[in-house]
Tab-separated table of C-alpha atoms and ligand atoms in Angstrom:
chain	number	residue	atom	x	y	z
K	244	UNK	CA	110.262	102.395	96.942
K	245	UNK	CA	106.884	101.409	95.460
K	246	UNK	CA	103.352	102.451	96.355
K	247	UNK	CA	101.355	99.221	96.376
K	248	UNK	CA	98.554	100.731	98.453
K	249	UNK	CA	97.562	103.365	95.926
K	250	UNK	CA	98.064	100.946	93.043
K	251	UNK	CA	95.536	98.623	94.717
K	252	UNK	CA	93.069	101.365	95.623
K	253	UNK	CA	92.771	102.434	91.996
K	254	UNK	CA	91.578	99.005	90.918
K	255	UNK	CA	90.128	97.808	94.201
K	256	UNK	CA	86.620	96.886	92.962
K	257	UNK	CA	88.035	94.715	90.144
K	258	UNK	CA	90.613	93.037	92.381
K	259	UNK	CA	88.192	92.411	95.239
K	260	UNK	CA	85.626	90.886	92.899
K	261	UNK	CA	88.223	88.625	91.285
K	262	UNK	CA	89.500	87.380	94.656
K	263	UNK	CA	86.002	86.802	96.021
K	264	UNK	CA	85.100	84.847	92.899
K	265	UNK	CA	87.906	82.394	93.606
K	266	UNK	CA	86.939	82.101	97.261
K	267	UNK	CA	83.310	81.413	96.377
K	268	UNK	CA	84.326	78.843	93.770
K	269	UNK	CA	86.702	77.121	96.278
K	270	UNK	CA	88.842	76.141	93.260
K	271	UNK	CA	92.024	77.246	94.979
K	272	UNK	CA	94.453	74.981	93.136
K	273	UNK	CA	94.599	75.182	89.336
K	274	UNK	CA	91.241	76.934	89.178
K	275	UNK	CA	90.001	78.437	85.894
K	276	UNK	CA	91.731	81.784	86.551
K	277	UNK	CA	95.146	80.110	86.174
K	278	UNK	CA	94.452	79.085	82.592
K	279	UNK	CA	92.669	82.359	81.825
K	280	UNK	CA	95.675	84.323	82.988
K	281	UNK	CA	98.219	82.084	81.216
K	282	UNK	CA	96.264	82.449	77.970
K	283	UNK	CA	95.936	86.218	78.378
K	284	UNK	CA	99.653	86.584	79.093
K	285	UNK	CA	100.540	84.376	76.104
K	286	UNK	CA	98.406	86.620	73.879
K	287	UNK	CA	100.003	89.753	75.337
K	288	UNK	CA	103.520	88.394	74.773
K	289	UNK	CA	102.812	86.855	71.395
K	290	UNK	CA	104.006	83.375	72.413
K	291	UNK	CA	102.093	80.104	72.153
K	292	UNK	CA	103.064	78.778	75.599
K	293	UNK	CA	103.040	80.331	79.058
K	294	UNK	CA	103.595	77.908	81.929
K	295	UNK	CA	102.749	79.439	85.313
K	296	UNK	CA	104.678	78.477	88.454
K	297	UNK	CA	105.153	79.527	92.062
K	298	UNK	CA	107.813	82.244	91.737
K	299	UNK	CA	110.556	83.570	89.498
K	300	UNK	CA	113.298	81.533	91.130
K	301	UNK	CA	111.364	78.320	90.467
K	302	UNK	CA	110.862	79.435	86.861
K	303	UNK	CA	114.638	79.608	86.382
K	304	UNK	CA	115.181	76.263	88.098
K	305	UNK	CA	112.469	74.446	86.154
K	306	UNK	CA	113.801	75.909	82.890
K	307	UNK	CA	117.253	74.499	83.605
K	308	UNK	CA	115.822	71.121	84.633
K	309	UNK	CA	113.713	70.961	81.470
K	310	UNK	CA	116.706	71.651	79.241
K	311	UNK	CA	118.416	68.554	80.682
K	312	UNK	CA	121.464	70.444	81.871
K	313	UNK	CA	123.787	68.106	83.741
K	314	UNK	CA	126.069	68.513	86.755
K	315	UNK	CA	129.251	70.298	85.762
K	316	UNK	CA	127.687	71.996	82.721
K	317	UNK	CA	128.666	75.637	82.577
K	318	UNK	CA	126.062	78.385	82.518
K	319	UNK	CA	127.098	81.953	81.756
K	320	UNK	CA	125.361	84.770	83.621
K	321	UNK	CA	126.100	88.376	84.551
K	322	UNK	CA	127.806	88.966	87.908
K	323	UNK	CA	125.601	92.029	88.448
K	324	UNK	CA	122.201	90.477	89.132
K	325	UNK	CA	119.888	89.262	91.853
K	326	UNK	CA	121.149	86.115	93.586
K	327	UNK	CA	118.309	83.906	92.300
K	328	UNK	CA	119.899	83.677	88.874
K	329	UNK	CA	123.090	82.129	90.256
K	330	UNK	CA	121.388	80.208	93.041
K	331	UNK	CA	119.418	77.816	90.868
K	332	UNK	CA	122.485	77.113	88.719
K	333	UNK	CA	124.503	76.176	91.792
K	334	UNK	CA	121.608	74.241	93.312
K	335	UNK	CA	121.424	71.996	90.247
K	336	UNK	CA	125.193	71.404	90.519
K	337	UNK	CA	125.781	73.282	87.305
K	338	UNK	CA	128.684	75.689	87.226
K	339	UNK	CA	127.818	79.401	87.274
K	340	UNK	CA	130.251	81.283	85.041
K	341	UNK	CA	130.112	84.956	85.931
K	342	UNK	CA	130.840	87.639	83.382
K	343	UNK	CA	130.946	91.391	83.667
K	344	UNK	CA	128.339	93.906	82.538
K	345	UNK	CA	128.337	97.056	80.455
K	346	UNK	CA	129.400	100.046	82.587
K	347	UNK	CA	126.558	102.318	81.473
K	348	UNK	CA	123.516	100.162	80.850
K	349	UNK	CA	124.240	97.445	83.475
K	350	UNK	CA	123.468	94.639	80.989
K	351	UNK	CA	125.575	91.547	80.312
K	352	UNK	CA	128.676	92.328	78.250
K	353	UNK	CA	128.446	90.236	75.082
K	354	UNK	CA	132.225	90.348	74.469
K	355	UNK	CA	132.696	88.822	77.896
K	356	UNK	CA	130.228	86.042	77.001
K	357	UNK	CA	132.303	85.003	73.964
K	358	UNK	CA	135.465	85.016	76.053
K	359	UNK	CA	133.894	82.792	78.728
K	360	UNK	CA	132.727	79.991	76.426
K	361	UNK	CA	134.416	76.596	76.898
K	362	UNK	CA	133.539	73.113	75.583
K	363	UNK	CA	131.431	72.626	78.749
K	364	UNK	CA	129.306	75.724	78.243
K	365	UNK	CA	125.660	74.782	77.763
K	366	UNK	CA	123.614	77.918	78.342
K	367	UNK	CA	123.579	81.684	78.669
K	368	UNK	CA	121.257	83.470	81.090
K	369	UNK	CA	120.931	87.111	80.072
K	370	UNK	CA	119.212	89.196	82.740
K	371	UNK	CA	117.090	92.077	81.449
K	372	UNK	CA	118.184	94.118	84.425
K	373	UNK	CA	116.153	97.065	85.726
K	374	UNK	CA	113.689	96.871	82.818
K	375	UNK	CA	115.464	96.850	79.487
K	376	UNK	CA	116.548	93.972	77.298
K	377	UNK	CA	120.121	92.758	77.059
K	378	UNK	CA	121.672	92.755	73.566
K	379	UNK	CA	119.638	89.735	72.466
K	380	UNK	CA	120.559	89.862	68.798
K	381	UNK	CA	124.248	89.357	69.611
K	382	UNK	CA	123.472	86.845	72.365
K	383	UNK	CA	121.304	84.739	70.043
K	384	UNK	CA	124.030	84.814	67.380
K	385	UNK	CA	126.637	83.631	69.889
K	386	UNK	CA	124.257	80.958	71.202
K	387	UNK	CA	123.503	79.705	67.709
K	388	UNK	CA	127.179	79.555	66.772
K	389	UNK	CA	128.130	77.574	69.896
K	390	UNK	CA	124.852	75.595	70.202
K	391	UNK	CA	123.938	77.031	73.595
K	392	UNK	CA	120.563	77.418	75.226
K	393	UNK	CA	119.374	80.904	76.105
K	394	UNK	CA	117.291	81.301	79.264
K	395	UNK	CA	116.109	84.888	79.652
K	396	UNK	CA	115.717	86.160	83.205
K	397	UNK	CA	112.980	88.660	82.541
K	398	UNK	CA	111.795	89.073	86.142
K	399	UNK	CA	112.436	92.833	85.907
K	400	UNK	CA	111.438	93.468	82.312
K	401	UNK	CA	107.964	92.139	81.564
K	402	UNK	CA	106.510	94.278	78.771
K	403	UNK	CA	109.854	95.541	77.499
K	404	UNK	CA	110.102	95.274	73.694
K	405	UNK	CA	113.281	94.474	71.784
K	406	UNK	CA	113.839	95.538	68.165
K	407	UNK	CA	116.129	93.472	65.918
K	408	UNK	CA	118.156	95.136	63.140
K	409	UNK	CA	115.713	93.765	60.555
K	410	UNK	CA	112.969	95.737	62.295
K	411	UNK	CA	111.156	92.777	63.855
K	412	UNK	CA	110.115	93.250	67.447
K	413	UNK	CA	109.752	90.813	70.317
K	414	UNK	CA	108.715	90.956	73.935
K	415	UNK	CA	111.359	90.416	76.613
K	416	UNK	CA	111.481	86.738	77.505
K	417	UNK	CA	110.219	85.471	74.144
K	418	UNK	CA	113.488	85.451	72.198
K	419	UNK	CA	115.526	82.681	73.821
K	420	UNK	CA	114.567	79.059	74.509
K	421	UNK	CA	112.741	79.961	77.716
K	422	UNK	CA	111.833	83.248	79.380
K	423	UNK	CA	111.454	83.274	83.162
K	424	UNK	CA	109.550	85.921	85.050
K	425	UNK	CA	108.372	86.758	88.555
K	426	UNK	CA	105.131	88.268	89.817
K	427	UNK	CA	106.595	89.285	93.192
K	428	UNK	CA	104.464	92.229	94.426
K	429	UNK	CA	106.997	94.935	93.582
K	430	UNK	CA	107.713	93.644	90.066
K	431	UNK	CA	106.187	95.480	87.113
K	432	UNK	CA	103.375	92.930	86.955
K	433	UNK	CA	103.057	91.999	90.608
K	434	UNK	CA	100.511	89.827	92.365
K	435	UNK	CA	99.643	89.898	96.079
K	436	UNK	CA	101.946	87.102	97.117
K	437	UNK	CA	104.353	84.978	95.118
K	438	UNK	CA	104.035	83.966	91.499
K	439	UNK	CA	106.072	83.286	88.387
K	440	UNK	CA	105.920	81.994	84.842
K	441	UNK	CA	107.949	80.566	81.993
K	442	UNK	CA	107.397	81.359	78.317
K	443	UNK	CA	108.460	79.446	75.258
K	444	UNK	CA	107.662	79.054	71.579
K	445	UNK	CA	108.796	75.405	71.592
K	446	UNK	CA	105.940	72.911	72.003
K	447	UNK	CA	108.115	70.021	73.200
K	448	UNK	CA	109.858	72.204	75.737
K	449	UNK	CA	106.520	73.642	76.892
K	450	UNK	CA	105.337	70.111	77.718
K	451	UNK	CA	108.521	69.393	79.678
K	452	UNK	CA	108.304	72.646	81.628
K	453	UNK	CA	104.721	71.884	82.548
K	454	UNK	CA	105.532	68.307	83.500
K	455	UNK	CA	108.513	69.245	85.683
K	456	UNK	CA	106.549	71.981	87.453
K	457	UNK	CA	103.954	69.314	88.264
K	458	UNK	CA	105.985	66.601	90.056
K	459	UNK	CA	107.366	65.262	86.779
K	460	UNK	CA	103.985	63.882	85.751
K	461	UNK	CA	102.047	64.416	82.553
K	462	UNK	CA	99.484	61.764	83.450
K	463	UNK	CA	98.292	61.748	87.061
K	464	UNK	CA	100.346	59.420	89.284
K	465	UNK	CA	102.728	58.595	86.438
K	466	UNK	CA	106.113	60.206	87.061
K	467	UNK	CA	108.480	60.090	84.102
K	468	UNK	CA	110.944	62.586	85.499
K	469	UNK	CA	111.938	64.015	88.842
K	470	UNK	CA	110.043	67.240	89.129
K	471	UNK	CA	109.038	69.857	91.650
K	472	UNK	CA	105.760	71.205	92.979
K	473	UNK	CA	105.488	74.747	91.678
K	474	UNK	CA	102.048	76.219	91.036
K	475	UNK	CA	100.643	79.681	90.546
K	476	UNK	CA	97.930	80.089	93.168
K	477	UNK	CA	94.442	80.624	91.708
K	478	UNK	CA	93.833	83.766	93.772
K	479	UNK	CA	97.110	85.224	92.501
K	480	UNK	CA	96.194	84.319	88.918
K	481	UNK	CA	92.841	86.098	89.309
K	482	UNK	CA	94.645	89.209	90.580
K	483	UNK	CA	97.171	89.052	87.742
K	484	UNK	CA	94.352	88.725	85.239
K	485	UNK	CA	93.070	92.114	86.355
K	486	UNK	CA	96.489	93.733	86.566
K	487	UNK	CA	97.678	92.499	83.155
K	488	UNK	CA	95.050	94.788	81.607
K	489	UNK	CA	96.849	97.720	83.237
K	490	UNK	CA	100.417	96.649	82.440
K	491	UNK	CA	100.935	99.043	79.542
K	492	UNK	CA	99.637	101.996	81.526
K	493	UNK	CA	101.869	100.967	84.432
K	494	UNK	CA	104.892	100.983	82.118
K	495	UNK	CA	103.911	104.420	80.798
K	496	UNK	CA	103.600	105.751	84.361
K	497	UNK	CA	107.056	104.434	85.246
K	498	UNK	CA	108.551	105.903	82.085
K	499	UNK	CA	107.073	109.265	83.018
K	500	UNK	CA	108.784	109.138	86.396
K	501	UNK	CA	112.071	108.168	84.716
K	502	UNK	CA	111.745	111.082	82.265
K	503	UNK	CA	111.224	113.446	85.179
K	504	UNK	CA	114.311	112.172	86.994
K	505	UNK	CA	116.399	112.167	83.784
K	506	UNK	CA	115.585	115.805	83.201
K	507	UNK	CA	116.265	116.776	86.790
K	508	UNK	CA	119.659	115.073	86.898
K	509	UNK	CA	120.862	115.825	83.362
K	510	UNK	CA	124.192	117.604	83.501
K	511	UNK	CA	124.789	116.726	87.163
K	512	UNK	CA	128.471	116.481	88.002
K	513	UNK	CA	127.769	113.742	90.542
K	514	UNK	CA	125.017	111.623	89.051
K	515	UNK	CA	124.880	109.553	85.888
K	516	UNK	CA	121.259	108.800	84.974
K	517	UNK	CA	120.509	105.323	83.568
K	518	UNK	CA	121.453	104.928	79.914
K	519	UNK	CA	118.655	103.715	77.666
K	520	UNK	CA	119.808	101.258	75.022
K	521	UNK	CA	118.774	101.884	71.415
K	522	UNK	CA	117.168	98.526	70.623
K	523	UNK	CA	114.965	97.992	73.671
K	524	UNK	CA	112.212	99.885	75.387
K	525	UNK	CA	112.776	100.486	79.086
K	526	UNK	CA	109.988	99.604	81.523
K	527	UNK	CA	111.964	100.960	84.504
K	528	UNK	CA	111.571	98.265	87.095
K	529	UNK	CA	114.231	100.350	88.829
K	530	UNK	CA	115.527	103.865	88.251
K	531	UNK	CA	119.215	103.390	88.995
K	532	UNK	CA	121.799	106.148	88.919
K	533	UNK	CA	125.549	105.957	89.249
K	534	UNK	CA	127.108	108.377	91.694
K	535	UNK	CA	130.565	109.835	91.143
K	536	UNK	CA	132.680	112.010	93.412
K	537	UNK	CA	130.184	111.805	96.267
K	538	UNK	CA	129.681	109.270	99.018
K	539	UNK	CA	126.728	107.165	97.905
K	540	UNK	CA	125.946	105.948	101.408
K	541	UNK	CA	125.985	109.501	102.791
K	542	UNK	CA	123.531	110.472	100.059
K	543	UNK	CA	121.296	107.610	101.142
K	544	UNK	CA	121.530	108.662	104.779
K	545	UNK	CA	120.681	112.251	103.815
K	546	UNK	CA	117.644	111.091	101.856
K	547	UNK	CA	116.568	108.836	104.730
K	548	UNK	CA	116.708	111.837	107.090
K	549	UNK	CA	114.124	113.438	104.809
K	550	UNK	CA	111.981	110.271	104.689
K	551	UNK	CA	113.021	109.410	101.145
K	552	UNK	CA	113.651	105.715	100.635
K	553	UNK	CA	116.455	104.540	98.375
K	554	UNK	CA	117.994	101.160	97.689
K	555	UNK	CA	121.211	99.678	96.404
K	556	UNK	CA	120.651	97.020	93.759
K	557	UNK	CA	123.074	95.312	94.319
K	558	UNK	CA	125.497	96.102	97.126
K	559	UNK	CA	127.705	92.980	96.931
K	560	UNK	CA	128.829	91.342	93.683
K	561	UNK	CA	127.946	87.653	93.410
K	562	UNK	CA	131.604	86.625	93.419
K	563	UNK	CA	132.135	88.498	96.709
K	564	UNK	CA	129.250	86.640	98.390
K	565	UNK	CA	130.337	83.934	100.804
K	566	UNK	CA	128.104	81.358	99.108
K	567	UNK	CA	129.417	82.038	95.601
K	568	UNK	CA	133.035	83.040	96.154
K	569	UNK	CA	135.412	80.951	94.060
K	570	UNK	CA	139.125	81.025	93.254
K	571	UNK	CA	138.014	81.569	89.621
K	572	UNK	CA	136.870	85.059	90.580
K	573	UNK	CA	139.340	86.914	92.756
K	574	UNK	CA	138.276	90.472	93.523
K	575	UNK	CA	139.339	92.671	90.633
K	576	UNK	CA	138.344	90.123	87.984
K	577	UNK	CA	134.932	91.661	87.304
K	578	UNK	CA	135.791	95.340	87.764
K	579	UNK	CA	132.645	96.922	86.297
K	580	UNK	CA	130.356	94.904	88.549
K	581	UNK	CA	132.565	95.666	91.549
K	582	UNK	CA	132.526	99.377	90.771
K	583	UNK	CA	128.753	99.461	90.189
K	584	UNK	CA	128.086	97.804	93.544
K	585	UNK	CA	129.943	100.722	95.145
K	586	UNK	CA	128.303	103.561	93.255
K	587	UNK	CA	124.722	102.715	92.229
K	588	UNK	CA	121.607	104.037	93.927
K	589	UNK	CA	117.990	103.352	93.026
K	590	UNK	CA	115.342	105.978	93.706
K	591	UNK	CA	111.640	105.377	94.330
K	592	UNK	CA	109.751	104.639	91.126
K	593	UNK	CA	106.205	103.391	90.971
K	594	UNK	CA	103.011	103.642	89.015
K	595	UNK	CA	101.440	106.085	91.448
K	596	UNK	CA	103.875	108.941	91.954
K	597	UNK	CA	102.748	112.529	92.176
K	598	UNK	CA	104.782	115.365	90.705
K	599	UNK	CA	104.987	116.842	94.198
K	600	UNK	CA	106.720	113.700	95.499
K	601	UNK	CA	109.140	113.692	92.583
K	602	UNK	CA	109.978	117.352	93.084
K	603	UNK	CA	110.648	116.666	96.780
K	604	UNK	CA	112.970	113.751	96.007
K	605	UNK	CA	114.848	115.621	93.284
K	606	UNK	CA	115.244	118.701	95.475
K	607	UNK	CA	116.933	116.704	98.230
K	608	UNK	CA	119.129	114.652	95.920
K	609	UNK	CA	120.379	117.810	94.214
K	610	UNK	CA	120.728	119.609	97.531
K	611	UNK	CA	123.075	116.883	98.793
K	612	UNK	CA	125.097	116.917	95.563
K	613	UNK	CA	125.430	120.708	95.606
K	614	UNK	CA	126.709	120.636	99.189
K	615	UNK	CA	129.446	118.246	98.062
K	616	UNK	CA	130.537	120.547	95.259
K	617	UNK	CA	130.914	123.610	97.457
V	10	PLP	C1	112.867	89.013	91.446
V	10	PLP	C2	113.910	88.359	90.636
V	10	PLP	C3	114.027	86.957	90.555
V	10	PLP	C4	113.280	86.002	91.451
V	10	PLP	O1	111.927	86.113	91.497
V	10	PLP	P1	111.120	85.550	92.780
V	10	PLP	O2	109.716	85.543	92.303
V	10	PLP	O3	111.375	86.480	93.912
V	10	PLP	O4	111.618	84.174	93.044
V	10	PLP	C5	114.971	86.432	89.698
V	10	PLP	N1	115.763	87.217	88.962
V	10	PLP	C6	115.698	88.560	89.031
V	10	PLP	C7	116.607	89.372	88.174
V	10	PLP	C8	114.776	89.183	89.877
V	10	PLP	O5	114.734	90.516	89.938
């Protein structure tokens, strides 16, 4: 699905030097590269505070701990997302409240958010799924009206830019109270292991996030809160420092692939290319199509026969997962999510794709679809 080998080879001398520097310094934990990277990312995003941590799931958990959410508090999130978003809510004994998504752009349905608010609602977690921002202007208005926190899950959308109706622009993850991201290797800004970060513009909250990520201590051996141990490894920070400089060109490369696919599948009777929303750029963490009138799994099998990888993000809705099933969500209650799980397919998209590879993929996808029509 991604080509991490060629991505590395292109910047190998820079990466190797950065990693060796850390090894020679032996400052493996909280070495200088961690602060250098956090500062560079803060400058890139235009936020005063970036707090690094061990992975994107931890980022979400620490954000919820820092906001003092309490057991039983309700947190609204889209049903069509990666499990991590719901997992940390459940783990903290908060109540995940699942809402449906928009049928074309896969993003949280803001009408459904309004309908799900109760006196116990404390937060909304929009997920900037596949690389474009949810409707943040509406979400922030709803949150303001009902005094709710907004925690952006921006693990798939680093570098995506949202434009408000007044023309002002903000980076994904910098609009709510906290933005949470992941540097998992296949993410748009990926390290060579695990990594994550939280962003905020709020100084008090920044201090709490940092304290909770560090065993609940702001002064060594003084623990004011129950925290966790969640650090960004120095070697990973050094790698991210190099790769951050390439993030914009990576996004451009992904957009080029998406443009190619869009063109190739435009007008297809069996494929609906991803819809780009008007007020956000799309950094295409995934290129996800909806199939109609064909068997999605047969298409995948056909592609696999021709050595073309494909994935289904996500095959099972959260409310149909054994761990998250609840009488509140009988099957049929979140119909868009349920339908999407049956019909979506994601094609390979990466920063290093050749036109020849794209042509090969498109040829076989269209070949399968044409056979179905005949
Ligand atoms: C990847 C991802 C996460 C979790 O990130 P990890 O670093 O793997 O813990 C959370 N939410 C979404 C939407 C993701 O895609």
